Coordinates of C-alpha atoms in Angstrom, one line a residue:
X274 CA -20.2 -23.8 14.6
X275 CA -23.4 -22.1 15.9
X276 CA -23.7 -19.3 13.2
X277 CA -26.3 -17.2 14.6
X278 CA -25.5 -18.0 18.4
X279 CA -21.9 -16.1 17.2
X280 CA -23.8 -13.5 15.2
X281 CA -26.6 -12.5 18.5
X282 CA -22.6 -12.4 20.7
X283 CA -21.2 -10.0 18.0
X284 CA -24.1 -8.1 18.2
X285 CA -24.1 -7.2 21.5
X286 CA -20.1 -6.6 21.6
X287 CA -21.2 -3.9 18.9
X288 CA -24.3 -2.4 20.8
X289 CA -21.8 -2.2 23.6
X290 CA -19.0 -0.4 21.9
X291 CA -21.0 1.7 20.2
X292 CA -22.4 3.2 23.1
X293 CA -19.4 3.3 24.4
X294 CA -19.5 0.5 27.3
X295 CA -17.3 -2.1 28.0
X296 CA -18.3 -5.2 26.2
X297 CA -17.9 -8.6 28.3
X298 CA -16.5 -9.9 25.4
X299 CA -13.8 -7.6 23.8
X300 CA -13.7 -7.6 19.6
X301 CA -10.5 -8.8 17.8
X302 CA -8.1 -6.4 17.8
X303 CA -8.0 -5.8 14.2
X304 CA -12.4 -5.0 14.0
X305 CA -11.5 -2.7 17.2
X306 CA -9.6 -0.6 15.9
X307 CA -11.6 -0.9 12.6
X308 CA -14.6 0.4 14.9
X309 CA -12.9 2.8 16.2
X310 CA -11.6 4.4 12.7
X311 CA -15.2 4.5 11.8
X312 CA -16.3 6.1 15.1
X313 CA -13.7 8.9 14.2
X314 CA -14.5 9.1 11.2
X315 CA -18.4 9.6 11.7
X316 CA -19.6 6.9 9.4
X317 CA -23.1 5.8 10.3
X318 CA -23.3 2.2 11.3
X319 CA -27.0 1.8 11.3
X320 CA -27.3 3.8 7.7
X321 CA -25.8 2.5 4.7
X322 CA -24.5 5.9 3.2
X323 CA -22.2 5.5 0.0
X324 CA -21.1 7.3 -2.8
X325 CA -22.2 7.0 -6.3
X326 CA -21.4 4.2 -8.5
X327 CA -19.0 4.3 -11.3
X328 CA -20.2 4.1 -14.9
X329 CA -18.7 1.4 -17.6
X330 CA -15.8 4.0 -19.1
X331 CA -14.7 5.0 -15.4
X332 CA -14.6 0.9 -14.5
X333 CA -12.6 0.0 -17.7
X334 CA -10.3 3.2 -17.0
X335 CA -9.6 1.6 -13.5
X336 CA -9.3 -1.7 -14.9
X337 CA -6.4 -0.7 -17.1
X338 CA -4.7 1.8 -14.8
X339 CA -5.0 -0.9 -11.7
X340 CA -2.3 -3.2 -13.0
X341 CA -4.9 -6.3 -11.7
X342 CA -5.9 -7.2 -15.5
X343 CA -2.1 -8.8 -15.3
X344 CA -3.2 -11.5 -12.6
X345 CA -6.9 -11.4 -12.8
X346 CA -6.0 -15.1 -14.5
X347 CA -4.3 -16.2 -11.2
X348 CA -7.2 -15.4 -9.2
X349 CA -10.1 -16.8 -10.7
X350 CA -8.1 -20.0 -11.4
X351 CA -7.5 -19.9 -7.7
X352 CA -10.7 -18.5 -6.2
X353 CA -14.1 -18.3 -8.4
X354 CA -14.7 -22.6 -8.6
X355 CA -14.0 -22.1 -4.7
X356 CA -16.1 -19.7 -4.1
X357 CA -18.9 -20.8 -6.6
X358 CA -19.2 -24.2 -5.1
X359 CA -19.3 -22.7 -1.0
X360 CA -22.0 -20.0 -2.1
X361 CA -19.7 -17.1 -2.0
X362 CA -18.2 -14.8 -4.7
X363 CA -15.2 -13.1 -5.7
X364 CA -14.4 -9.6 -5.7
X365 CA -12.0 -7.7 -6.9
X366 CA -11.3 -4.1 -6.0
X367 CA -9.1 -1.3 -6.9
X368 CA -6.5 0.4 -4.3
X369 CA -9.3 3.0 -3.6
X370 CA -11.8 0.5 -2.4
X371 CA -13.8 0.5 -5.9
X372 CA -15.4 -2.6 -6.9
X373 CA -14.0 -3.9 -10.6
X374 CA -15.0 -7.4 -10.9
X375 CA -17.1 -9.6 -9.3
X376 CA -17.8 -13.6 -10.2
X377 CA -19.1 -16.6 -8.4
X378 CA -22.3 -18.2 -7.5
X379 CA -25.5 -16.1 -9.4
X380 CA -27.5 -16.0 -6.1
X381 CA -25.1 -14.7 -4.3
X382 CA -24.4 -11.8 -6.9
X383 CA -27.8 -10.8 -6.8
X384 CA -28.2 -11.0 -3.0
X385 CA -24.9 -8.5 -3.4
X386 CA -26.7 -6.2 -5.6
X387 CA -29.3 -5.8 -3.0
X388 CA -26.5 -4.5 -0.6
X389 CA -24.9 -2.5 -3.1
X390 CA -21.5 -4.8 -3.3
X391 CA -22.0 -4.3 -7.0
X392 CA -19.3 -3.1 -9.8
X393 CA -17.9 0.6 -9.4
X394 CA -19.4 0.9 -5.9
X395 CA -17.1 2.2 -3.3
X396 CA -16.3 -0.2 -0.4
X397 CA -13.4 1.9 1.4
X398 CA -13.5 1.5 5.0
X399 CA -14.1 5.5 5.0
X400 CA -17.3 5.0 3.2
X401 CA -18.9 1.8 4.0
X402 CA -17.9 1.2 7.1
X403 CA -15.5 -2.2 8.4
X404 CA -15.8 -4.9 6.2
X405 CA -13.5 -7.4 3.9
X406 CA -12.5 -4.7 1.0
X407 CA -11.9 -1.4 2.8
X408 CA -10.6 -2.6 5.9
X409 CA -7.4 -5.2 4.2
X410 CA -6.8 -1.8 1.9
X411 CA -6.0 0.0 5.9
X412 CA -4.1 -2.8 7.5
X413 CA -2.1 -4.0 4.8
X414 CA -3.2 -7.3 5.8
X415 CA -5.6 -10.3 5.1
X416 CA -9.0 -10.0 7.2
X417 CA -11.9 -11.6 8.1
X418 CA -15.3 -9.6 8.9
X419 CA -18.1 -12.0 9.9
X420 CA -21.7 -10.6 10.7
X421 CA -22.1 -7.7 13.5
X422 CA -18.1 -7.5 13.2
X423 CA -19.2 -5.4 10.2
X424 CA -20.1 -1.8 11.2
X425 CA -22.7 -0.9 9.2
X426 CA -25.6 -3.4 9.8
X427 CA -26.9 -3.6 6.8
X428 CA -23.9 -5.9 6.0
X429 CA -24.3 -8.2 9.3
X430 CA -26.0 -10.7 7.5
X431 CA -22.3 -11.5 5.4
X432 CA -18.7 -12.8 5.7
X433 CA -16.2 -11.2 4.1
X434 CA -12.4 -12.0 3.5
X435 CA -9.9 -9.8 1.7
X436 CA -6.3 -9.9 1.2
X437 CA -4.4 -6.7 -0.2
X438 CA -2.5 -7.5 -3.4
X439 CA 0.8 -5.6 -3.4
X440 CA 2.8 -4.5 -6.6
X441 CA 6.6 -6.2 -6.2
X442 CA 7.6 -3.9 -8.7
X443 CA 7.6 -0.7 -6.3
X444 CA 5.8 -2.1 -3.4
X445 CA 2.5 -0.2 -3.9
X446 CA -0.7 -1.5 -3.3
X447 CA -3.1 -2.3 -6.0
X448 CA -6.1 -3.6 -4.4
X449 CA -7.8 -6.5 -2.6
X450 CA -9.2 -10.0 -3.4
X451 CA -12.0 -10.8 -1.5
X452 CA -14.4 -13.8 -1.3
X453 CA -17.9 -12.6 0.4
X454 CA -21.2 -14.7 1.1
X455 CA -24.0 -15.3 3.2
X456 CA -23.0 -15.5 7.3
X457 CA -23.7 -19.4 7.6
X458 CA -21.1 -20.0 4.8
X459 CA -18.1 -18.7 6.6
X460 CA -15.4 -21.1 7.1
X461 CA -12.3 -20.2 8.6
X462 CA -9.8 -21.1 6.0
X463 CA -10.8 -19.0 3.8
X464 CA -8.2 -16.5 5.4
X465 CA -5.7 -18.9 4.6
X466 CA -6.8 -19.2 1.5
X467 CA -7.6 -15.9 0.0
X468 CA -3.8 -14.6 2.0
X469 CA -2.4 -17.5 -0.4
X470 CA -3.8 -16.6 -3.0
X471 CA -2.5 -12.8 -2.8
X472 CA 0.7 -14.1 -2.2
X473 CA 0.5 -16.2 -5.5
X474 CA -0.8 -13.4 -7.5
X475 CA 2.6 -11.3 -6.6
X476 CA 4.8 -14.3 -7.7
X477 CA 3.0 -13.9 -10.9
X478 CA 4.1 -10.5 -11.3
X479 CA 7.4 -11.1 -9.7
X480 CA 8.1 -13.7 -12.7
X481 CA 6.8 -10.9 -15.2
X482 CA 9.0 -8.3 -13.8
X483 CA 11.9 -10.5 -14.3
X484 CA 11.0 -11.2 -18.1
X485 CA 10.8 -7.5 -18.8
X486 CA 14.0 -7.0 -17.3
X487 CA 15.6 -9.7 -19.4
X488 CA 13.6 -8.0 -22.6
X489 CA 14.9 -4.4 -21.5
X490 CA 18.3 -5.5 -21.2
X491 CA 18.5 -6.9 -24.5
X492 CA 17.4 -3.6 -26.1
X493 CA 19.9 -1.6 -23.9
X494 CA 23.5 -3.6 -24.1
X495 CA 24.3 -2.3 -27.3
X496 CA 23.2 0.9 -26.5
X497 CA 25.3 1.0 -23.7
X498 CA 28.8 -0.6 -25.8
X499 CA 28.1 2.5 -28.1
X500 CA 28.5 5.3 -24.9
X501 CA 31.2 6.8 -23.1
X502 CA 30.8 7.7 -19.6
X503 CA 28.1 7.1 -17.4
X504 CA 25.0 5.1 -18.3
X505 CA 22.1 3.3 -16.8
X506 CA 19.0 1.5 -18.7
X507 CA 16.3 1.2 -15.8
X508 CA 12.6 0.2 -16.5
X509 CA 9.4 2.5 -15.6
X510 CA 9.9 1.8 -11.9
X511 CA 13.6 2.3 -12.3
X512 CA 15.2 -1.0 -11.8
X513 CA 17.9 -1.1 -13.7
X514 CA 18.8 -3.7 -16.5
X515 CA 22.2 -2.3 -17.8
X516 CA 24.7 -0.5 -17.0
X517 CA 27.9 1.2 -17.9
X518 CA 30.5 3.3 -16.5
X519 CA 29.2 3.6 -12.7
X520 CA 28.6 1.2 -9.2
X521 CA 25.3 -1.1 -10.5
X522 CA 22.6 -0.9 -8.3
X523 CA 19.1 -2.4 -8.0
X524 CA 16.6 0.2 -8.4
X525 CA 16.9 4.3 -9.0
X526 CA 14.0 6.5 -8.0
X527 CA 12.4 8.2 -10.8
X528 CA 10.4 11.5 -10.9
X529 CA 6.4 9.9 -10.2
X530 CA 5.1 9.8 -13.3
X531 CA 6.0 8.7 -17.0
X532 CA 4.3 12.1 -18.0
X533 CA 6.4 14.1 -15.5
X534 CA 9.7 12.8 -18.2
X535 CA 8.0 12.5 -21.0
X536 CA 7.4 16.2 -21.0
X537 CA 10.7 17.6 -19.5
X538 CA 12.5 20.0 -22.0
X539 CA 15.5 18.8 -24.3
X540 CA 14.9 15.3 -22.3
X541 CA 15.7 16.2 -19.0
X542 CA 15.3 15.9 -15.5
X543 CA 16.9 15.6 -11.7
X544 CA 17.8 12.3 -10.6
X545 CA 17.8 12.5 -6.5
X546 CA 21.1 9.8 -6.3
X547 CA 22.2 10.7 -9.6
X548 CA 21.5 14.9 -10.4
X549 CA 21.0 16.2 -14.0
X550 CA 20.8 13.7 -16.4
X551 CA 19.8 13.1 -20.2
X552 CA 16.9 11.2 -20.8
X553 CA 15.9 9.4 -23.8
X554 CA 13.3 6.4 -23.9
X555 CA 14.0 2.7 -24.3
X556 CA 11.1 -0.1 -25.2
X557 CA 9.6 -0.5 -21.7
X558 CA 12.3 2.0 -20.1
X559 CA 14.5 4.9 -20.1
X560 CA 18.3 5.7 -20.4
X561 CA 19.5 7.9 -17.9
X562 CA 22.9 9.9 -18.7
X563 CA 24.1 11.5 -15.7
X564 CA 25.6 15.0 -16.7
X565 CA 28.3 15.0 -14.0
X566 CA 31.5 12.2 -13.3
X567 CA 30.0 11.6 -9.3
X568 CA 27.0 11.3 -8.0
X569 CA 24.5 13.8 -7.0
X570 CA 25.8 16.9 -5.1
X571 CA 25.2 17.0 -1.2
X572 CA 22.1 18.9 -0.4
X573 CA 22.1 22.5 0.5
X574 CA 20.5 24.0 3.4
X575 CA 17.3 25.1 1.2
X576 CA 16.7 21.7 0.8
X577 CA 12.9 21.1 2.1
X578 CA 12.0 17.1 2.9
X579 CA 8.0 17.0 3.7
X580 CA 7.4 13.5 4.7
X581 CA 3.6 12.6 4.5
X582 CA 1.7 10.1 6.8
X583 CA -1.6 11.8 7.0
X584 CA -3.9 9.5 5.2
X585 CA -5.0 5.3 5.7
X586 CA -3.6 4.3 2.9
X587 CA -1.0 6.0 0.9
X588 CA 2.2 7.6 2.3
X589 CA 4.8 9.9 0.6
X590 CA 8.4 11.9 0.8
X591 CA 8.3 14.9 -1.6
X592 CA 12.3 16.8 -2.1
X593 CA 12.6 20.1 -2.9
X594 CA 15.9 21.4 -3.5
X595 CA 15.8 24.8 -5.3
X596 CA 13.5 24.9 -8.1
X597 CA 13.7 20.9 -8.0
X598 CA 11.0 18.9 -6.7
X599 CA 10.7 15.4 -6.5
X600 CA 8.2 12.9 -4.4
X601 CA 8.3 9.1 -3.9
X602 CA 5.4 7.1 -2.7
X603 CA 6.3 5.0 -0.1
X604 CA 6.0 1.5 0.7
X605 CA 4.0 0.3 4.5
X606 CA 7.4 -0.5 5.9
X607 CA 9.4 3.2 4.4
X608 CA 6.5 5.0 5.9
X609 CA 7.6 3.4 9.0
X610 CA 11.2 3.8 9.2
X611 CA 10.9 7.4 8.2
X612 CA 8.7 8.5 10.4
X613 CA 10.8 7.2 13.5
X614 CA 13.3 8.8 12.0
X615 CA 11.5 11.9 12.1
X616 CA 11.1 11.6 15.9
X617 CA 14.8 11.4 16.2
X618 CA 16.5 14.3 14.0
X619 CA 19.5 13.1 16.2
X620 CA 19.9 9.8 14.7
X621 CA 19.2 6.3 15.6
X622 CA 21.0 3.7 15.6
X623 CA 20.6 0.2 14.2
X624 CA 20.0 -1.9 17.1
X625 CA 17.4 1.3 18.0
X626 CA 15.3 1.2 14.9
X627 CA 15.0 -2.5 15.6
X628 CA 13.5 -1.7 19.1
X629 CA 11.1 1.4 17.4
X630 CA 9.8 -0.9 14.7
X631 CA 9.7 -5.2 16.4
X632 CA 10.4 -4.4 20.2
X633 CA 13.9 -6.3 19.6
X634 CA 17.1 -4.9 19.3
X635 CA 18.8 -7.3 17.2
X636 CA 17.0 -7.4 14.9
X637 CA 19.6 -5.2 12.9
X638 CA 19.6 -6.9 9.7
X639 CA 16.4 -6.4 8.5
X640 CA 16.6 -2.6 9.4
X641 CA 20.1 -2.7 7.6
X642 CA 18.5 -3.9 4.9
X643 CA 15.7 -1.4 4.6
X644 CA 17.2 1.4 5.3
X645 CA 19.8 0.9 2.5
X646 CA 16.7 0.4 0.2
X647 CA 16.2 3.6 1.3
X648 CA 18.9 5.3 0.7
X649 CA 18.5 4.3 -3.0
X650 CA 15.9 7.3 -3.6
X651 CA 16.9 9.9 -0.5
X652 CA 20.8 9.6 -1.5
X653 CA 23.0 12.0 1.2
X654 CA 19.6 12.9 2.3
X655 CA 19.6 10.4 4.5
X656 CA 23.3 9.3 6.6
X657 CA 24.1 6.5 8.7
X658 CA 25.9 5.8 12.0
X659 CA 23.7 6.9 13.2
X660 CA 20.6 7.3 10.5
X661 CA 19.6 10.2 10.4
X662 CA 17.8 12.9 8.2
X663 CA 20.5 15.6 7.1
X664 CA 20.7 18.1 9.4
X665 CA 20.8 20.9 6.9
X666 CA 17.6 19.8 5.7
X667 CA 14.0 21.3 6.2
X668 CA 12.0 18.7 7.9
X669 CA 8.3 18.8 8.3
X670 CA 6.2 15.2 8.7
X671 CA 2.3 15.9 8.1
X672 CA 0.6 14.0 10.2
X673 CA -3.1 12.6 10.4
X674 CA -5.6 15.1 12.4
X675 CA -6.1 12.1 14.8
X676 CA -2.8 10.7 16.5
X677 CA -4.7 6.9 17.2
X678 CA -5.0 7.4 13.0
X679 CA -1.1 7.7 12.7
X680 CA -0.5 4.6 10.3
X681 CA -3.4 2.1 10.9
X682 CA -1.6 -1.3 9.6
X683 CA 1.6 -0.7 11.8
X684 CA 2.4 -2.4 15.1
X685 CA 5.9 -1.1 15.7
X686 CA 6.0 0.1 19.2
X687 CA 7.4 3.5 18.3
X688 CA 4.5 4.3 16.2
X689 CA 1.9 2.6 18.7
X690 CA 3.7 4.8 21.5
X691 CA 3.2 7.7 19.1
X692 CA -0.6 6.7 18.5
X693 CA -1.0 7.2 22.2
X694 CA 1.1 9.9 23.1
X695 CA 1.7 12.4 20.1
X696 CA 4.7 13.6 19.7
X697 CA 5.6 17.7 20.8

């Protein structure tokens, strides 16, 4: 391949889009749209304009609130030989885009430092433009970002490949592996082979999860022989290890934070699919004692449901019900769903979500399938033949200030439509 024949094309597909003619030669869909984020957005593309880097404490405070420390293993076993011996180096970032490790090849770490790919700098799309560690974080998907297909061009002289790593446990993203290095070391499996190694990296945490389970289950059976009534022993992303007295299911929705129990009075709090319970902690869990013989009580019409799709990255659903509040961070495929819902308060059916989120209508199974994953955390809130969002409830969606920035990583023709046309 003819590196810098490619790079002098790429340039001028940038010039052109940039000053906002036609280019003979269109970019790939997924720098396009990157470039048109950052157009948006106002990000300077011949300025490199970032903010300030983190110190030590802040990195190692990341480190060990990231999760990654748990698989960093997997990924220089996999990735930092590789990259060494191609001239390229590994990076690591955080969900937000901040850099918390880097290793490989010594020249190529300093030549980063020039260009500011150096710990605790921020490399969000938002910030530095398109490139291999903001622009995965967006699209929820590996990417590839050779020369001018970077927008700032300060980084044109680099190839970049990132994969977002995302947490099995509750389907939230942790951050990206990228390899980086100079333009005329770019190879094209490296996409293949940084993806891979993502998808490696969340087996490894799979297998953990499933050994904690095992752990927490051990702890909580004789717990469980010694109660009457109702009992379940979830973990701290509340899937559930034992249970007693009620219908077993895979995974209850906890209020967001470990803190947010930890400090309820008398060990207390509101279960969405179960109501009131008791609380008390278990090693690596919590046993939840649902006050009532049913399940939670249908919602009443002061229930409020503010579904949040407004930023790149991170989506939400936040219940308030009285005095209760509770809100649930979604995963890229919820975030979906619910917003589709949300443009049909009448319902939908099955074979219609399949046609809103993969243009086919049979594929019913899969949207079965999520939307009873679903219903795990929004309970009554949500019914079924058709799905729907309780008509009782309070609905309002918050939605980006943009419609073509309505959920950047999806390709479901109900939200491309939306992207396009936005909705009344």
């Amino acid at each position: 391949m003819d590196f810098s024949l490619a790079a002098r094309l790429l340039k001028g597909v940038r010039a052109a889009t940039l000053s906002g003619q036609r280019p003979q030669i269109l970019p790939r869909p997924v720098i396009g749209e990157s470039w048109n984020r950052m157009l948006r957005s106002g990000v300077d593309p011949d300025r490199d304009v970032r903010s300030g880097l983190l110190n030590l404490e802040e990195i190692e405070e990341r480190r060990q609130a990231s999760g990654l420390m748990e698989i960093l293993p997997v990924l220089r076993e996999a990735l930092v030989t590789v990259a060494d011996a191609a001239q390229h180096i590994m990076v690591v970032s955080d969900a937000d885009g901040r850099i918390l490790w880097r290793e490989g090849c010594a020249a190529v770490l300093h030549k980063a430092d020039r260009l500011g790919f150096e710990l605790g700098a921020d490399w969000a799309e938002e910030t530095v433009g398109t490139n291999g560690v903001g622009t995965p974080l967006v699209t929820r998907r590996p990417v590839q970002v050779f020369s001018a297909e970077h927008f700032v061009v300060s980084q044109h002289a680099w190839t970049c490949t990132g994969a977002p790593i995302t947490d099995p446990r509750d389907g939230q993203l942790m951050g990206v592996v990228d390899v980086s290095g100079p333009m005329e070391t770019m190879h094209p499996a490296t996409l293949a082979l940084v993806g891979a190694v993502a998808q490696l990296a969340e087996a490894r945490l799979r297998e953990r999860h499933a050994a904690a389970l095992d752990r927490l289950r051990a702890v909580a059976a004789p717990v469980l022989a010694r109660i009457g009534g109702r009992a379940v022993a979830v973990d701290v992303q509340g899937w559930t290890a034992a249970v007693t007295g009620m219908q077993p299911v895979d995974r209850i929705a906890l209020p967001k934070s470990l803190s947010e129990l930890s400090e309820l009075s008398e060990g207390r709090a509101w279960i969405p699919t179960l109501g009131m319970c008791a609380v008390a902690p278990l090693p690596g869990g919590w046993l939840l004692r649902p006050d009532g013989p049913g399940g939670a009580a249908e919602p009443l019409g002061g229930t409020r449901v503010v579904l949040d799709v407004s930023t790149p990255r991170r989506w939400s659903v936040t219940v308030t019900d009285g005095t209760r509040s509770w809100s649930h961070e979604l995963s890229p495929r919820h975030a979906e769903l619910l917003y589709l819902l949300a443009l049909h308060r009448a319902g939908r059916s099955a074979s219609g979500l399949a046609q809103d989120m993969f243009g086919d209508p049979t594929r019913t199974v899969t949207v079965r399938a999520e939307m009873s994953r679903i219903r795990r955390y929004l309970g009554s809130l949500l019914g079924h033949r058709p799905y729907r969002f309780h008509e009782e409830a309070e609905l309002e969606v918050v939605l980006p200030q943009s419609p073509a920035d309505l959920l950047p990583h999806s390709v479901a023709p109900g939200v491309l439509s939306s992207r396009s046309t936005p909705p009344h």
